[in-house]
Amino acid sequence: MVLDILTSKLKASMPKTKFDGLIFNAKIGDKKIILVKPQTYMNDSGRCIGQIMNFYKLQPENLVVIYDDIDLPEGKVRIRAQGSAGTHNGMRSIVTHIGQQFPRVRVGIGQPPVKEMDLADYVLGKFSKDSQKIMEETILYAADSVIEIIKNGVDSSMQKYN
């Protein structure tokens, strides 16, 4: 959802399907950027990211990963310059393919409302009516934090958006 906002705000190109993902080209100022939506299963998203990093000869510090996180309260955004995958299987896949040295933007979705609820159903489901407005604002906020990372660096984004 954050990527959808970014593709719109940055007037990104139409996507091309390559490397198991949808690839959009855009610019922020004079910086060319690539926006990627992996089309693999979430738990295998590192394969897509690794292929792109290798093809374009990108350094991990030039990657920004945006992901939902049940370990953060709903509506919270946390930016980090690097770190472990935590409990997120998609991040674990990315870390396995390229290491831990890349910025990430975590978008808190909170825990499922019922402990017995299937985690995949919760993560892939629609937001409740109460959560809808909170998450719309959070997604816009997270998109702005990514733009800040690209324009002025991860430290600047952490100071403004954490």
PDB file of C-alpha atoms in Angstrom:
ATOM      1  CA  MET A   1       0.000   0.000   0.000  1.00  0.00           C
ATOM      2  CA  VAL A   2       2.882   2.361   0.772  1.00  0.00           C
ATOM      3  CA  LEU A   3       4.416   1.495  -2.579  1.00  0.00           C
ATOM      4  CA  ASP A   4       1.125   2.301  -4.304  1.00  0.00           C
ATOM      5  CA  ILE A   5       1.217   5.769  -2.735  1.00  0.00           C
ATOM      6  CA  LEU A   6       4.855   6.215  -3.776  1.00  0.00           C
ATOM      7  CA  THR A   7       4.200   5.208  -7.388  1.00  0.00           C
ATOM      8  CA  SER A   8       1.405   7.761  -7.518  1.00  0.00           C
ATOM      9  CA  LYS A   9       3.241  10.608  -5.725  1.00  0.00           C
ATOM     10  CA  LEU A  10       6.370  10.113  -7.820  1.00  0.00           C
ATOM     11  CA  LYS A  11       4.512   9.623 -11.097  1.00  0.00           C
ATOM     12  CA  ALA A  12       6.315   6.334 -11.624  1.00  0.00           C
ATOM     13  CA  SER A  13       6.412   4.523 -14.934  1.00  0.00           C
ATOM     14  CA  MET A  14       4.053   1.704 -15.752  1.00  0.00           C
ATOM     15  CA  PRO A  15       5.387  -1.468 -14.164  1.00  0.00           C
ATOM     16  CA  LYS A  16       7.520  -4.019 -15.966  1.00  0.00           C
ATOM     17  CA  THR A  17       7.566  -7.604 -14.807  1.00  0.00           C
ATOM     18  CA  LYS A  18      11.162  -8.697 -14.203  1.00  0.00           C
ATOM     19  CA  PHE A  19      13.046 -10.700 -11.603  1.00  0.00           C
ATOM     20  CA  ASP A  20       9.857 -12.074 -10.020  1.00  0.00           C
ATOM     21  CA  GLY A  21       8.575  -8.569  -9.330  1.00  0.00           C
ATOM     22  CA  LEU A  22       6.829  -5.511 -10.682  1.00  0.00           C
ATOM     23  CA  ILE A  23       9.391  -2.783 -11.323  1.00  0.00           C
ATOM     24  CA  PHE A  24       8.515   0.901 -11.538  1.00  0.00           C
ATOM     25  CA  ASN A  25      10.963   3.662 -12.468  1.00  0.00           C
ATOM     26  CA  ALA A  26      10.717   7.105 -10.913  1.00  0.00           C
ATOM     27  CA  LYS A  27      12.801  10.114  -9.923  1.00  0.00           C
ATOM     28  CA  ILE A  28      13.188  12.135  -6.774  1.00  0.00           C
ATOM     29  CA  GLY A  29      14.965  15.304  -7.770  1.00  0.00           C
ATOM     30  CA  ASP A  30      17.855  14.116  -9.936  1.00  0.00           C
ATOM     31  CA  LYS A  31      17.982  10.654  -8.334  1.00  0.00           C
ATOM     32  CA  LYS A  32      16.667   7.766 -10.396  1.00  0.00           C
ATOM     33  CA  ILE A  33      14.917   5.211  -8.244  1.00  0.00           C
ATOM     34  CA  ILE A  34      13.392   1.796  -8.748  1.00  0.00           C
ATOM     35  CA  LEU A  35      10.239   0.816  -6.878  1.00  0.00           C
ATOM     36  CA  VAL A  36       9.684  -2.925  -6.613  1.00  0.00           C
ATOM     37  CA  LYS A  37       6.714  -5.075  -5.649  1.00  0.00           C
ATOM     38  CA  PRO A  38       7.929  -8.658  -5.305  1.00  0.00           C
ATOM     39  CA  GLN A  39       5.498 -11.095  -6.880  1.00  0.00           C
ATOM     40  CA  THR A  40       6.822 -14.106  -5.019  1.00  0.00           C
ATOM     41  CA  TYR A  41       5.289 -15.401  -1.847  1.00  0.00           C
ATOM     42  CA  MET A  42       6.118 -12.946   0.930  1.00  0.00           C
ATOM     43  CA  ASN A  43       8.348 -15.537   2.602  1.00  0.00           C
ATOM     44  CA  ASP A  44      10.480 -15.659  -0.561  1.00  0.00           C
ATOM     45  CA  SER A  45      10.663 -11.936  -1.354  1.00  0.00           C
ATOM     46  CA  GLY A  46      14.440 -11.941  -0.851  1.00  0.00           C
ATOM     47  CA  ARG A  47      14.840 -13.862  -4.105  1.00  0.00           C
ATOM     48  CA  CYS A  48      13.275 -10.987  -6.079  1.00  0.00           C
ATOM     49  CA  ILE A  49      15.233  -8.316  -4.197  1.00  0.00           C
ATOM     50  CA  GLY A  50      18.511 -10.247  -4.506  1.00  0.00           C
ATOM     51  CA  GLN A  51      18.099 -10.595  -8.278  1.00  0.00           C
ATOM     52  CA  ILE A  52      17.439  -6.873  -8.677  1.00  0.00           C
ATOM     53  CA  MET A  53      20.356  -5.913  -6.430  1.00  0.00           C
ATOM     54  CA  ASN A  54      22.686  -8.143  -8.457  1.00  0.00           C
ATOM     55  CA  PHE A  55      21.425  -7.030 -11.874  1.00  0.00           C
ATOM     56  CA  TYR A  56      21.653  -3.296 -11.125  1.00  0.00           C
ATOM     57  CA  LYS A  57      24.816  -3.742  -8.997  1.00  0.00           C
ATOM     58  CA  LEU A  58      23.196  -1.934  -6.081  1.00  0.00           C
ATOM     59  CA  GLN A  59      24.660  -1.709  -2.608  1.00  0.00           C
ATOM     60  CA  PRO A  60      22.403  -2.731   0.308  1.00  0.00           C
ATOM     61  CA  GLU A  61      22.559   0.744   1.835  1.00  0.00           C
ATOM     62  CA  ASN A  62      20.801   2.019  -1.326  1.00  0.00           C
ATOM     63  CA  LEU A  63      17.823  -0.258  -0.707  1.00  0.00           C
ATOM     64  CA  VAL A  64      14.816   0.743   1.393  1.00  0.00           C
ATOM     65  CA  VAL A  65      12.471  -2.063   2.427  1.00  0.00           C
ATOM     66  CA  ILE A  66       8.944  -1.197   3.534  1.00  0.00           C
ATOM     67  CA  TYR A  67       6.948  -3.844   5.358  1.00  0.00           C
ATOM     68  CA  ASP A  68       4.014  -4.416   7.661  1.00  0.00           C
ATOM     69  CA  ASP A  69       4.852  -5.464  11.194  1.00  0.00           C
ATOM     70  CA  ILE A  70       2.537  -7.113  13.692  1.00  0.00           C
ATOM     71  CA  ASP A  71       5.106  -6.455  16.415  1.00  0.00           C
ATOM     72  CA  LEU A  72       4.475  -2.703  16.180  1.00  0.00           C
ATOM     73  CA  PRO A  73       1.216  -1.174  17.385  1.00  0.00           C
ATOM     74  CA  GLU A  74      -1.263  -0.265  14.686  1.00  0.00           C
ATOM     75  CA  GLY A  75      -0.462   3.085  13.122  1.00  0.00           C
ATOM     76  CA  LYS A  76       3.168   3.310  14.274  1.00  0.00           C
ATOM     77  CA  VAL A  77       6.055   3.761  11.848  1.00  0.00           C
ATOM     78  CA  ARG A  78       9.648   2.865  12.732  1.00  0.00           C
ATOM     79  CA  ILE A  79      12.623   3.599  10.520  1.00  0.00           C
ATOM     80  CA  ARG A  80      15.930   1.804  11.066  1.00  0.00           C
ATOM     81  CA  ALA A  81      19.236   2.060   9.204  1.00  0.00           C
ATOM     82  CA  GLN A  82      19.844  -1.688   9.536  1.00  0.00           C
ATOM     83  CA  GLY A  83      19.058  -4.639  11.758  1.00  0.00           C
ATOM     84  CA  SER A  84      17.780  -8.150  12.035  1.00  0.00           C
ATOM     85  CA  ALA A  85      14.671  -9.601  10.461  1.00  0.00           C
ATOM     86  CA  GLY A  86      12.876  -9.947  13.779  1.00  0.00           C
ATOM     87  CA  THR A  87       9.852 -12.222  13.467  1.00  0.00           C
ATOM     88  CA  HIS A  88       9.019 -11.219   9.877  1.00  0.00           C
ATOM     89  CA  ASN A  89       9.529 -14.068   7.398  1.00  0.00           C
ATOM     90  CA  GLY A  90       9.705 -11.781   4.363  1.00  0.00           C
ATOM     91  CA  MET A  91      12.470  -9.762   5.999  1.00  0.00           C
ATOM     92  CA  ARG A  92      14.228 -12.979   6.970  1.00  0.00           C
ATOM     93  CA  SER A  93      14.255 -13.916   3.276  1.00  0.00           C
ATOM     94  CA  ILE A  94      15.689 -10.528   2.269  1.00  0.00           C
ATOM     95  CA  VAL A  95      18.342 -10.648   5.001  1.00  0.00           C
ATOM     96  CA  THR A  96      19.297 -14.164   3.875  1.00  0.00           C
ATOM     97  CA  HIS A  97      19.802 -12.938   0.299  1.00  0.00           C
ATOM     98  CA  ILE A  98      21.553  -9.596   0.883  1.00  0.00           C
ATOM     99  CA  GLY A  99      22.464  -9.224   4.573  1.00  0.00           C
ATOM    100  CA  GLN A 100      21.227  -6.764   7.236  1.00  0.00           C
ATOM    101  CA  GLN A 101      22.878  -3.516   6.116  1.00  0.00           C
ATOM    102  CA  PHE A 102      19.897  -1.730   4.566  1.00  0.00           C
ATOM    103  CA  PRO A 103      17.327   0.808   5.773  1.00  0.00           C
ATOM    104  CA  ARG A 104      13.820  -0.357   6.485  1.00  0.00           C
ATOM    105  CA  VAL A 105      10.484   1.253   7.223  1.00  0.00           C
ATOM    106  CA  ARG A 106       8.266  -0.814   9.480  1.00  0.00           C
ATOM    107  CA  VAL A 107       4.537  -0.074   9.349  1.00  0.00           C
ATOM    108  CA  GLY A 108       2.744  -1.263  12.473  1.00  0.00           C
ATOM    109  CA  ILE A 109      -0.466  -3.195  11.962  1.00  0.00           C
ATOM    110  CA  GLY A 110      -0.670  -4.592  15.499  1.00  0.00           C
ATOM    111  CA  GLN A 111      -1.644  -8.063  16.582  1.00  0.00           C
ATOM    112  CA  PRO A 112      -4.720  -9.924  15.339  1.00  0.00           C
ATOM    113  CA  PRO A 113      -7.806  -9.019  17.384  1.00  0.00           C
ATOM    114  CA  VAL A 114      -8.294 -12.674  18.334  1.00  0.00           C
ATOM    115  CA  LYS A 115      -5.300 -14.836  19.323  1.00  0.00           C
ATOM    116  CA  GLU A 116      -6.702 -17.856  17.476  1.00  0.00           C
ATOM    117  CA  MET A 117      -6.975 -15.931  14.186  1.00  0.00           C
ATOM    118  CA  ASP A 118      -4.760 -17.220  11.390  1.00  0.00           C
ATOM    119  CA  LEU A 119      -1.875 -14.776  11.011  1.00  0.00           C
ATOM    120  CA  ALA A 120      -1.907 -14.931   7.193  1.00  0.00           C
ATOM    121  CA  ASP A 121      -5.646 -14.160   7.161  1.00  0.00           C
ATOM    122  CA  TYR A 122      -5.044 -11.178   9.433  1.00  0.00           C
ATOM    123  CA  VAL A 123      -2.085  -9.762   7.490  1.00  0.00           C
ATOM    124  CA  LEU A 124      -3.728 -10.252   4.091  1.00  0.00           C
ATOM    125  CA  GLY A 125      -7.213  -9.214   5.214  1.00  0.00           C
ATOM    126  CA  LYS A 126      -8.897  -5.834   5.060  1.00  0.00           C
ATOM    127  CA  PHE A 127      -8.587  -3.311   7.861  1.00  0.00           C
ATOM    128  CA  SER A 128     -11.528  -2.996  10.209  1.00  0.00           C
ATOM    129  CA  LYS A 129     -13.653   0.130   9.915  1.00  0.00           C
ATOM    130  CA  ASP A 130     -11.972   1.554  13.020  1.00  0.00           C
ATOM    131  CA  SER A 131      -8.497   0.847  11.646  1.00  0.00           C
ATOM    132  CA  GLN A 132      -9.137   2.150   8.127  1.00  0.00           C
ATOM    133  CA  LYS A 133      -8.573   5.870   8.837  1.00  0.00           C
ATOM    134  CA  ILE A 134      -5.575   5.231  11.095  1.00  0.00           C
ATOM    135  CA  MET A 135      -3.895   3.051   8.488  1.00  0.00           C
ATOM    136  CA  GLU A 136      -4.614   5.437   5.607  1.00  0.00           C
ATOM    137  CA  GLU A 137      -2.790   8.186   7.518  1.00  0.00           C
ATOM    138  CA  THR A 138      -0.009   5.798   8.521  1.00  0.00           C
ATOM    139  CA  ILE A 139       0.554   4.690   4.923  1.00  0.00           C
ATOM    140  CA  LEU A 140       0.875   8.307   3.753  1.00  0.00           C
ATOM    141  CA  TYR A 141       3.255   9.036   6.640  1.00  0.00           C
ATOM    142  CA  ALA A 142       5.371   5.982   5.785  1.00  0.00           C
ATOM    143  CA  ALA A 143       5.535   7.015   2.112  1.00  0.00           C
ATOM    144  CA  ASP A 144       6.772  10.463   3.138  1.00  0.00           C
ATOM    145  CA  SER A 145       9.426   8.836   5.355  1.00  0.00           C
ATOM    146  CA  VAL A 146      10.732   6.873   2.366  1.00  0.00           C
ATOM    147  CA  ILE A 147      10.976  10.022   0.259  1.00  0.00           C
ATOM    148  CA  GLU A 148      12.905  11.641   3.098  1.00  0.00           C
ATOM    149  CA  ILE A 149      15.325   8.699   3.207  1.00  0.00           C
ATOM    150  CA  ILE A 150      16.011   9.059  -0.503  1.00  0.00           C
ATOM    151  CA  LYS A 151      16.339  12.864  -0.417  1.00  0.00           C
ATOM    152  CA  ASN A 152      18.246  13.381   2.836  1.00  0.00           C
ATOM    153  CA  GLY A 153      19.280  10.004   4.225  1.00  0.00           C
ATOM    154  CA  VAL A 154      18.018   7.532   6.779  1.00  0.00           C
ATOM    155  CA  ASP A 155      19.212   9.565   9.792  1.00  0.00           C
ATOM    156  CA  SER A 156      17.137  12.547   8.701  1.00  0.00           C
ATOM    157  CA  SER A 157      14.095  10.331   8.186  1.00  0.00           C
ATOM    158  CA  MET A 158      14.541   8.707  11.596  1.00  0.00           C
ATOM    159  CA  GLN A 159      14.687  12.137  13.251  1.00  0.00           C
ATOM    160  CA  LYS A 160      11.562  13.383  11.476  1.00  0.00           C
ATOM    161  CA  TYR A 161       9.384  10.250  11.353  1.00  0.00           C
ATOM    162  CA  ASN A 162      10.260   7.926  14.261  1.00  0.00           C
TER     163      ASN A 162
END
